[in-house]
Tab-separated table of C-alpha atoms in Angstrom:
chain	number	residue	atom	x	y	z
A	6	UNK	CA	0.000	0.000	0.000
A	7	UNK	CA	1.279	3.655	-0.484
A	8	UNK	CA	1.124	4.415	3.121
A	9	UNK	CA	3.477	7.202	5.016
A	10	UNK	CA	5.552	4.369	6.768
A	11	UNK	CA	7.433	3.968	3.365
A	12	UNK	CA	9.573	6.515	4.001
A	13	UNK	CA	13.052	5.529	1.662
A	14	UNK	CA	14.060	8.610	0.237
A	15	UNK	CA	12.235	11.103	1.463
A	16	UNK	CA	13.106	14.652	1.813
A	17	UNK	CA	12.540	16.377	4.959
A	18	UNK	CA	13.269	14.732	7.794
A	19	UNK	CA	15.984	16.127	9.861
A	20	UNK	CA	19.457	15.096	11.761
A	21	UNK	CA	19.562	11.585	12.946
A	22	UNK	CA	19.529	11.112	16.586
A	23	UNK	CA	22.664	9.128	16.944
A	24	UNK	CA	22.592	9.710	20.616
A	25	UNK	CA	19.515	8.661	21.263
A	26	UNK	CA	20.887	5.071	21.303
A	27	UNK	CA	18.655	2.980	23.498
A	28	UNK	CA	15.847	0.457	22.717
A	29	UNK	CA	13.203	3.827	23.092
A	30	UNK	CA	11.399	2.400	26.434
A	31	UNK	CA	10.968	6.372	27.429
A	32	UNK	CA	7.649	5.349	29.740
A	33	UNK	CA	6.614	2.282	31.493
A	34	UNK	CA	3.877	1.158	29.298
A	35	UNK	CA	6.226	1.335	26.331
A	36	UNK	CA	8.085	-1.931	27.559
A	37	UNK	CA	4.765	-3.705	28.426
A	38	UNK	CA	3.549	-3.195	24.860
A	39	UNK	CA	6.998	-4.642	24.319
A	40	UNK	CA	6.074	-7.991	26.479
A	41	UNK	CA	2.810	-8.262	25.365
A	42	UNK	CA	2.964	-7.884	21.874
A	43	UNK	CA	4.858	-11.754	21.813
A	44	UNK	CA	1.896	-14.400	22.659
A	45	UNK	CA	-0.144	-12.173	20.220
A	46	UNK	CA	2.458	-12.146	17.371
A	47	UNK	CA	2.822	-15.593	17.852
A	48	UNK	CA	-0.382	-16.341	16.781
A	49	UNK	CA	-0.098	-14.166	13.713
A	50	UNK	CA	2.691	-13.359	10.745
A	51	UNK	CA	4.878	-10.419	11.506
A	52	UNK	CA	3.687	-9.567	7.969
A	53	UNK	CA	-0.211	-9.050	9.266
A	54	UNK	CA	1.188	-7.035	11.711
A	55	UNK	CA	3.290	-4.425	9.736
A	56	UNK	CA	0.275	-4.055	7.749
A	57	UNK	CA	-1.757	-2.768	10.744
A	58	UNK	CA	0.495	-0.321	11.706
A	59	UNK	CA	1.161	0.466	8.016
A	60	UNK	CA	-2.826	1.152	7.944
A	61	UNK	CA	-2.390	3.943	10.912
A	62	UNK	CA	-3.652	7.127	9.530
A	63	UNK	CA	-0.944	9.165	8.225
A	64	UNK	CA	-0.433	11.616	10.869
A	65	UNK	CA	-1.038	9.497	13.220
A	66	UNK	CA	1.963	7.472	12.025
A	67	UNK	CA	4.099	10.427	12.498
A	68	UNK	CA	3.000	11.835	15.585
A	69	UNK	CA	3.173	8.567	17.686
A	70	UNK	CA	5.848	6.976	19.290
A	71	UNK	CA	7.318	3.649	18.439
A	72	UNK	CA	5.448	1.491	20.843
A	73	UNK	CA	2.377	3.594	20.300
A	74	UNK	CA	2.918	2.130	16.665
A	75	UNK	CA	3.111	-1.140	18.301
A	76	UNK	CA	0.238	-0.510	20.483
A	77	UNK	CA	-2.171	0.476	17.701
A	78	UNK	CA	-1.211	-2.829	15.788
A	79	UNK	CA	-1.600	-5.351	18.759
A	80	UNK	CA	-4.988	-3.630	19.810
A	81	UNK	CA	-5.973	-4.222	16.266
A	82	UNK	CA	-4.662	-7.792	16.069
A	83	UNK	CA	-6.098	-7.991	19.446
A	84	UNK	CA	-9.929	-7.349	18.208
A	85	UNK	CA	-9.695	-10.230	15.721
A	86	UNK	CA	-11.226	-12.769	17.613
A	87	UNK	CA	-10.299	-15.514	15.406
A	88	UNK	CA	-7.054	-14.919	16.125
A	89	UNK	CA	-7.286	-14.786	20.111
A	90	UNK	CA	-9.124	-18.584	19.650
A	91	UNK	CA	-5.914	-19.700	17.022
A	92	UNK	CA	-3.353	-21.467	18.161
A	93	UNK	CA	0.348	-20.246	17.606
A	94	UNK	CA	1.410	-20.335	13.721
A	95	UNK	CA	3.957	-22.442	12.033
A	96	UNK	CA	6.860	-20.653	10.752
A	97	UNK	CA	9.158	-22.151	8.087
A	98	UNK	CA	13.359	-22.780	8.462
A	99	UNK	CA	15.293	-19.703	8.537
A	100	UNK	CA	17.356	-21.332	5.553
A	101	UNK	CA	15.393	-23.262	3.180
A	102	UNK	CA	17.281	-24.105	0.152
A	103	UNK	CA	15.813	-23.039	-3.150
A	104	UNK	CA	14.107	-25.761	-5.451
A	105	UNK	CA	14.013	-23.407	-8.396
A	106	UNK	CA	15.635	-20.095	-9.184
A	107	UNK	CA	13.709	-18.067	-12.570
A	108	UNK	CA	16.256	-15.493	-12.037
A	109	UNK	CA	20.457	-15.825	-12.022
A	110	UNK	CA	22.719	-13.721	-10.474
A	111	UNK	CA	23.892	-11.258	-12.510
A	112	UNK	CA	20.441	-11.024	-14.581
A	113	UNK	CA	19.181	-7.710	-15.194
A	114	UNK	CA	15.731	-7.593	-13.483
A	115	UNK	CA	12.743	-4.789	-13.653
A	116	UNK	CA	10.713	-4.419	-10.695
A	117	UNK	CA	7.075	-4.639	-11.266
A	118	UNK	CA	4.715	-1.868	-10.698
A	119	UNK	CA	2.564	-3.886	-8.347
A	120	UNK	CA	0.540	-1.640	-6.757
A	121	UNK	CA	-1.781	-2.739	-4.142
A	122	UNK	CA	-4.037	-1.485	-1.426
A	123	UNK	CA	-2.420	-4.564	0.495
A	124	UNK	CA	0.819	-5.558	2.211
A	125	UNK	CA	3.845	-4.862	-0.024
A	126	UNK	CA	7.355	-5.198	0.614
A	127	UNK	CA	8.156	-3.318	-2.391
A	128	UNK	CA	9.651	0.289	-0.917
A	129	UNK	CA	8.213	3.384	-3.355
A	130	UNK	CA	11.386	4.110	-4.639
A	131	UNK	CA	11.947	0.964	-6.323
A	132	UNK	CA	9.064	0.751	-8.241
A	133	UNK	CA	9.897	0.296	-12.038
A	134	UNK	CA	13.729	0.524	-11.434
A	135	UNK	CA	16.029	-1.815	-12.905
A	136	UNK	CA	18.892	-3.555	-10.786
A	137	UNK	CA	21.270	-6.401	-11.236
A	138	UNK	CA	20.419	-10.084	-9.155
A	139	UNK	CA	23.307	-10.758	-6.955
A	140	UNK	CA	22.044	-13.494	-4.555
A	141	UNK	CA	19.054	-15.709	-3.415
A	142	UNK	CA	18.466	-13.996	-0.368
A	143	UNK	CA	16.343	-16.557	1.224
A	144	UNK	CA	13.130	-18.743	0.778
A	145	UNK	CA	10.242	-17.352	2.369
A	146	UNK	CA	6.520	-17.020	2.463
A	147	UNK	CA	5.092	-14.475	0.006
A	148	UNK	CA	4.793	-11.043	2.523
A	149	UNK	CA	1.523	-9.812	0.596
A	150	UNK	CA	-0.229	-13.262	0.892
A	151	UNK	CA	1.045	-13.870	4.861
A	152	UNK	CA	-0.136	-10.322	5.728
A	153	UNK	CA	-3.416	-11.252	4.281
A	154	UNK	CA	-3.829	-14.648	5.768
A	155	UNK	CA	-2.576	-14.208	9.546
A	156	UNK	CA	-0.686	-17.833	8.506
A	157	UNK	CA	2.796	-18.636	6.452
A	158	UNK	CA	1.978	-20.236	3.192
A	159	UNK	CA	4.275	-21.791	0.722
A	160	UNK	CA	7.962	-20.115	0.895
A	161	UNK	CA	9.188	-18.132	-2.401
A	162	UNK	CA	12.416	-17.070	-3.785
A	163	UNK	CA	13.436	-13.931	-2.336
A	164	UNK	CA	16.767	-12.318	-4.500
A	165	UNK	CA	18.894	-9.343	-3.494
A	166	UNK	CA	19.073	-7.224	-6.044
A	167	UNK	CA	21.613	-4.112	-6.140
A	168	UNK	CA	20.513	-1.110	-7.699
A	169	UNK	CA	22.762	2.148	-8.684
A	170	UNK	CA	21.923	4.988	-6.085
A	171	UNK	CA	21.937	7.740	-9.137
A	172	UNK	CA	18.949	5.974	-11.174
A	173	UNK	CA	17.054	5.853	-7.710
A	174	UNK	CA	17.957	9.424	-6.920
A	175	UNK	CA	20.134	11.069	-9.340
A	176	UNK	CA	23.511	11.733	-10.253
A	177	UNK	CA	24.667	13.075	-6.931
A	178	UNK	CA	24.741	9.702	-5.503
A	179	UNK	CA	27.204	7.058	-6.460
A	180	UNK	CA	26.155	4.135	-3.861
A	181	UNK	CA	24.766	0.933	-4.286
A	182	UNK	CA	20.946	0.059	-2.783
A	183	UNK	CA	20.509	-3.474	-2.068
A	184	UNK	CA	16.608	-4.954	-1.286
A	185	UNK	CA	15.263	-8.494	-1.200
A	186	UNK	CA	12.315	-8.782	-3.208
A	187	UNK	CA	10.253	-11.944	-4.300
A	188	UNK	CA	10.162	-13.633	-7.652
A	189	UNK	CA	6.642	-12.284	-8.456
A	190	UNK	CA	7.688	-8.764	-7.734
A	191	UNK	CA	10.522	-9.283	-10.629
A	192	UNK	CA	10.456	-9.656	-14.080
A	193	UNK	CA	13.185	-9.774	-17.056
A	194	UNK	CA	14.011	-6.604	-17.983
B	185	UNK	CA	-17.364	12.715	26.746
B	186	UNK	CA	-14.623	11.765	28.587
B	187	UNK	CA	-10.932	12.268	27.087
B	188	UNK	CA	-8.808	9.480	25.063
B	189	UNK	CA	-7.692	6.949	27.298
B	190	UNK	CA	-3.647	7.529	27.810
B	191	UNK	CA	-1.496	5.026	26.538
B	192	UNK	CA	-0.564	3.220	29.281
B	193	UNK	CA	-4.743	3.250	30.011
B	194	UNK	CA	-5.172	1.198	26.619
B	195	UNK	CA	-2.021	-1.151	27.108
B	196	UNK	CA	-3.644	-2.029	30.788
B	197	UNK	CA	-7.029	-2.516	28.814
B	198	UNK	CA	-5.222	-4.933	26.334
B	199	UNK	CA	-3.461	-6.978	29.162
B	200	UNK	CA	-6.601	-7.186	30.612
B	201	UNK	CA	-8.168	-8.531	26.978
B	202	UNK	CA	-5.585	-10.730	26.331
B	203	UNK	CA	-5.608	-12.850	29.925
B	204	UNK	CA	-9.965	-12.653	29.648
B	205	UNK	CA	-9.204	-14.509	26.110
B	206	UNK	CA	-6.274	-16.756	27.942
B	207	UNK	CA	-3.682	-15.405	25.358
B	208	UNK	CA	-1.729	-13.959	28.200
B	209	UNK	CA	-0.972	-15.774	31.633
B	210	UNK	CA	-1.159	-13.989	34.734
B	211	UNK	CA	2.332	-12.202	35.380
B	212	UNK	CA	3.427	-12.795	31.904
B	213	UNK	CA	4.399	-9.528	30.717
B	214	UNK	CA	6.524	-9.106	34.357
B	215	UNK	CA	8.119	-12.598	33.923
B	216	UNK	CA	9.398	-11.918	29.846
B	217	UNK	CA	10.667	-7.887	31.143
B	218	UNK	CA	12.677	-9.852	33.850
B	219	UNK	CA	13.734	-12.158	31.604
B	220	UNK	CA	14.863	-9.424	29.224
B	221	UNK	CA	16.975	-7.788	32.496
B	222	UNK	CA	18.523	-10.919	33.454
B	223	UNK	CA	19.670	-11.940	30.387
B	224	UNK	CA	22.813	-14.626	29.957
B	225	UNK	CA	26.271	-14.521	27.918
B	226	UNK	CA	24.443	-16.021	24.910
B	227	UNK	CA	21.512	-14.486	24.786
B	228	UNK	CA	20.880	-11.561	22.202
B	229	UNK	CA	23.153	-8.561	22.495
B	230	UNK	CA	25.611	-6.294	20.658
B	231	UNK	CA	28.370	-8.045	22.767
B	232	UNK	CA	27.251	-11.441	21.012
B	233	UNK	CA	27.853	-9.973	17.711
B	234	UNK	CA	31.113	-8.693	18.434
B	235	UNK	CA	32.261	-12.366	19.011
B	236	UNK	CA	31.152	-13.458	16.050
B	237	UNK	CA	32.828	-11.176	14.172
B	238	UNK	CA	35.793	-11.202	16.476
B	239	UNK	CA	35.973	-15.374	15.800
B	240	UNK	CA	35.255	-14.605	12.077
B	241	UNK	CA	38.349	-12.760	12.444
B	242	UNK	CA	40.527	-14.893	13.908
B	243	UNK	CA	39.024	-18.624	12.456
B	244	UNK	CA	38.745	-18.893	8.702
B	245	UNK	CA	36.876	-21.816	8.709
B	246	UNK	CA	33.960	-20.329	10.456
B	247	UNK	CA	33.993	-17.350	8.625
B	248	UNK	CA	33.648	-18.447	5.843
B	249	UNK	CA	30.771	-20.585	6.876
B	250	UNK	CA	29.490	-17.627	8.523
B	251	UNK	CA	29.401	-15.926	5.123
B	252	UNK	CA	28.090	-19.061	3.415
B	253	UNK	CA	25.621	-20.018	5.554
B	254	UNK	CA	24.997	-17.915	8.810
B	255	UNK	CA	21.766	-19.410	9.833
B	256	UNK	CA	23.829	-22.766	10.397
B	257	UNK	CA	27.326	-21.197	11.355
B	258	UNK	CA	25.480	-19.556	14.353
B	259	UNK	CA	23.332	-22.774	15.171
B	260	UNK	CA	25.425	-23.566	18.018
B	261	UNK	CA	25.996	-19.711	19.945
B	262	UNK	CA	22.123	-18.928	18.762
B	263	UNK	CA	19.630	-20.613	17.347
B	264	UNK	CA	17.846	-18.546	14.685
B	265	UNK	CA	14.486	-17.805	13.400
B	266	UNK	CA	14.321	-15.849	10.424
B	267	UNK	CA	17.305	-15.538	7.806
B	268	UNK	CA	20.558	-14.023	8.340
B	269	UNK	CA	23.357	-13.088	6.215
B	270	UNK	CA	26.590	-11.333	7.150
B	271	UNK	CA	27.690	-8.907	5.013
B	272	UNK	CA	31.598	-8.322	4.597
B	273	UNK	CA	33.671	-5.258	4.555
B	274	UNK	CA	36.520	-5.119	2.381
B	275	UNK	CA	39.406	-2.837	1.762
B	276	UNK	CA	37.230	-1.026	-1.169
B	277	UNK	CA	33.283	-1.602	0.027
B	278	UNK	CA	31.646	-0.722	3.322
B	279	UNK	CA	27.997	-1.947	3.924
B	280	UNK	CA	25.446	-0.780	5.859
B	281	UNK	CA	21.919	-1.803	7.028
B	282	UNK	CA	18.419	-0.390	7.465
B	283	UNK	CA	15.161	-0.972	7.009
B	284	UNK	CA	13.222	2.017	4.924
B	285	UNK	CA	9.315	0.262	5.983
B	286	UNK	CA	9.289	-0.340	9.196
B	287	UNK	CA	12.690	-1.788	11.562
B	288	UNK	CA	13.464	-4.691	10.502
B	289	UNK	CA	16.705	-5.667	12.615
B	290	UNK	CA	19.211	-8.605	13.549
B	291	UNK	CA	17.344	-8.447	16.732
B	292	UNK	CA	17.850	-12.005	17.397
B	293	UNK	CA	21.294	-11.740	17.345
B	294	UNK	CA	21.947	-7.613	18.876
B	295	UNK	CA	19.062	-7.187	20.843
B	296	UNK	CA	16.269	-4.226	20.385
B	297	UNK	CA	17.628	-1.848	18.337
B	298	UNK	CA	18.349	1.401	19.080
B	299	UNK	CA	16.241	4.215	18.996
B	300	UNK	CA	18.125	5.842	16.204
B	301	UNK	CA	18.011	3.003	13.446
B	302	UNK	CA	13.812	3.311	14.047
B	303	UNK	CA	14.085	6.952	13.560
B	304	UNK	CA	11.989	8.366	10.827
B	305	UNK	CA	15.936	10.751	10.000
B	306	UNK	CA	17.301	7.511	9.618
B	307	UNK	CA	14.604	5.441	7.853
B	308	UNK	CA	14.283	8.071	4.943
B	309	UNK	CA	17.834	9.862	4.549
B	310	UNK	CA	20.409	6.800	4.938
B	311	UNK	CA	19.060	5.275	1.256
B	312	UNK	CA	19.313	8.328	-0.655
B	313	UNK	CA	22.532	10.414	0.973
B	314	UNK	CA	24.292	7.696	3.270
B	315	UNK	CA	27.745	9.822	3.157
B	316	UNK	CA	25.944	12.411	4.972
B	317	UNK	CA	23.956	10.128	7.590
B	318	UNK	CA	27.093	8.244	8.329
B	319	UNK	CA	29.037	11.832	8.816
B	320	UNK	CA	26.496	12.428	11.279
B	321	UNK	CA	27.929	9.868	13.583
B	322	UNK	CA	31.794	11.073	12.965
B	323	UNK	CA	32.188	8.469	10.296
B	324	UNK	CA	34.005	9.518	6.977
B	325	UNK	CA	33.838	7.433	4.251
B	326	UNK	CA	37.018	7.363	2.196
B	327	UNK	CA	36.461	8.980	-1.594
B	328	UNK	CA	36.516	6.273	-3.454
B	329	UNK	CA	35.130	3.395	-1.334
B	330	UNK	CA	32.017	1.771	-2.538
B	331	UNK	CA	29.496	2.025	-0.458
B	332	UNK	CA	26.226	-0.781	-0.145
B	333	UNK	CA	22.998	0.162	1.589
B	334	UNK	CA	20.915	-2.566	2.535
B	335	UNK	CA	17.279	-2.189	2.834
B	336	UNK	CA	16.299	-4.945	4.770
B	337	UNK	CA	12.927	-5.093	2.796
B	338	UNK	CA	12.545	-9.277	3.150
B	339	UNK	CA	12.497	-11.501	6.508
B	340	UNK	CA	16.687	-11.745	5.772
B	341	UNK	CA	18.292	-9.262	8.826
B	342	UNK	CA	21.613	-8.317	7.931
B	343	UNK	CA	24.896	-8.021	9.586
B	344	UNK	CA	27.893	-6.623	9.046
B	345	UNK	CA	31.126	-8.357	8.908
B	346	UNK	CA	33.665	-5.017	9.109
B	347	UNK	CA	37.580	-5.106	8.141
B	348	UNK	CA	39.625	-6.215	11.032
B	349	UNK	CA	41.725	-3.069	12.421
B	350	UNK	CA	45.658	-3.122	11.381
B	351	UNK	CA	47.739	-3.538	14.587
B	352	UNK	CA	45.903	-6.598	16.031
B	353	UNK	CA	47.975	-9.326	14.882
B	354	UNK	CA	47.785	-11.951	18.137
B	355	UNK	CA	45.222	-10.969	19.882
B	356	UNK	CA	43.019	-12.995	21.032
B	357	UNK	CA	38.816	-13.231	20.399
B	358	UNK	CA	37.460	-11.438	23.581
B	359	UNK	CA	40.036	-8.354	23.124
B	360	UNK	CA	38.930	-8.581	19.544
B	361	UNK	CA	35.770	-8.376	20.310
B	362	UNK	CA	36.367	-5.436	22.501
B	363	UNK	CA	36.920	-3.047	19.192
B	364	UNK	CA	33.126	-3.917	17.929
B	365	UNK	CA	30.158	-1.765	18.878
B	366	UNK	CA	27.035	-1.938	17.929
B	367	UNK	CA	27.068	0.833	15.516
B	368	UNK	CA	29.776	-1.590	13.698
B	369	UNK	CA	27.533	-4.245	13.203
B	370	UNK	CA	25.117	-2.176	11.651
B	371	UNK	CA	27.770	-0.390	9.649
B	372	UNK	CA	27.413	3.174	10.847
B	373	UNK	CA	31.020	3.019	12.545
B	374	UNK	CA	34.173	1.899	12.074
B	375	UNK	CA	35.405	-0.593	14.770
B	376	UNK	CA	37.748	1.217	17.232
B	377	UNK	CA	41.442	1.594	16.687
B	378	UNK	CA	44.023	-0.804	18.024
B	379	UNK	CA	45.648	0.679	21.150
């Protein structure tokens, strides 16, 4: 979805706060939203809930707090009462192997324009770019199809694929972006 | 009508929600934030990812299985959940992580991150000018050193593997270890100078 959390690239925001180096408990409730949100993520993907922070109304987004994030998603997990009755959800090995790779390292891939009101894990800013494969990054269920199930489903291909900074961004730049993005949010360029 | 309900009203109301549904014992949440206090040698902290990259250092058989396969390189110091793969520094490239949607993080290896990687500043500028975020926190970037940012868009968290210093030949793992911070493993530092 094109929501305000997908914030890559954006102008406008300030100074990092490279002192401000702690995990961000500033109040008590912070860490209990912290300890609570575990039994209820366990019984849900940690795709389901990005996407109900993700669905936080803009300024809302920006004018909350971290855990205030997290407390908005877990009260909204927290409603579902299918998921209060489920048990805890089956998540795949960290490092599945691939069965079957459409792309090769070193391919020249497009990302798709795949624009949905749904979970995406495609940022804005790579939208329609090109980039070069250079790994499988790992084998994982689809993130648009776990956020809208609650469950993980078959794992997919994942590659990393390395983009040049100045076609995201323009000539000042001369870094490499990196993102892991599934097979169906590829194609051949 | 009476005002919003704080906060720390609503996360009270959810604890209350969540033991009426039995999805949260009784004394739960206090048992998992002592937990998190208390924690052992092993369990999840910046000073556990400075060993690994202080044995990467010194054992070339486990880095490069570390490199190959970290998932099954760390099986024994820390069993993981979701994919890892170290990233490594060379004389020429420097890479650094973040995670532009939300905050995704090697959590299961460093701990919670800090408060500056889930910044909104960091989120948004490190992708587009990463030269001038890293300057922020006193680290220059050599002209001419190629420089990866990793969004961590995926399940994969990311760690980075950074140059060992010059002037360290003999030492041993734990004073190794002793020249990684956090901010090295996430690649917004250099590790500290041999002294």
């Amino acid at each position: 979805m094109d929501g305000v959390h997908d914030l890559g690239g954006m102008h406008g925001f300030g100074p990092v706060p490279v002192d401000d180096d702690g995990p961000g408990f500033h109040e008590p409730w912070e860490a209990r939203v912290w300890a609570l949100s575990g039994p209820v993520m366990r019984r849900t993907t940690i795709d389901r809930f990005r996407y109900s922070i993700e669905r936080m109304a803009p300024a809302a987004y920006l004018t909350s707090s971290y855990f205030g994030r997290w407390l908005h998603a877990i009260e909204t997990l927290a409603a579902d009462p299918e998921l209060l009755d489920r048990s805890p959800v089956t998540r795949p090995a960290p490092n599945l192997p691939p069965r079957s790779c459409r792309f090769a390292t070193g391919e020249r891939v497009r990302v798709r324009n795949a624009v949905t009101p749904g979970h995406t894990r495609v940022p804005r800013y790579l939208r329609r770019q090109t980039g070069t494969v250079r790994r499988v990054a790992c084998v994982w269920p689809d993130p648009t199809r776990s956020a809208a199930t609650g469950v993980y489903g078959e794992p997919v291909v994942h590659y990393t694929v390395a983009f040049a900074a100045a076609d995201l961004f323009g000539p000042d730049t001369d870094h490499v972006v990196t993102a892991d993005l599934t097979e169906t949010d590829l194609e051949a360029e | 009508m009476s005002p919003d309900p704080s906060p720390a009203q609503r996360t009270e109301s959810l604890e209350r929600h969540l033991r009426d549904h039995g999805v949260l014992a009784d004394g739960e949440v206090d048992a998992d934030l002592a937990r998190a206090e208390s924690a052992d040698g092993n369990a999840p902290s910046p000073a556990l990812g400075a060993r690994v990259v202080a044995r990467a250092w010194t054992d070339p058989t486990f880095r490069a299985r570390l490199l190959d396969d970290a998932v099954a390189a760390l099986a024994d110091l820390r069993p993981l959940t979701v994919p890892v793969a170290v990233l490594e520094d060379t004389p020429t490239l420097h890479h650094v992580i973040v995670c532009t949607l939300c905050s995704c993080y090697p959590s299961e290896l460093l701990g919670p991150p800090p408060a500056w990687y889930k910044s909104f500043e960091y989120r948004s500028r490190v992708v587009r000018e990463p030269r001038a975020v890293l300057a922020e926190f006193g680290t220059e970037v050599p002209e001419g050193m190629e420089l990866d940012v990793h969004d961590s868009t995926a399940e994969q968290r990311y760690l980075v593997l950074p140059l060992r210093p010059t002037g360290t030949d003999g030492w041993d793992e734990q004073r190794l270890a002793g020249l990684v911070t956090r901010n090295v493993l996430i690649g917004t530092a250099w590790p500290r100078p041999a002294t």
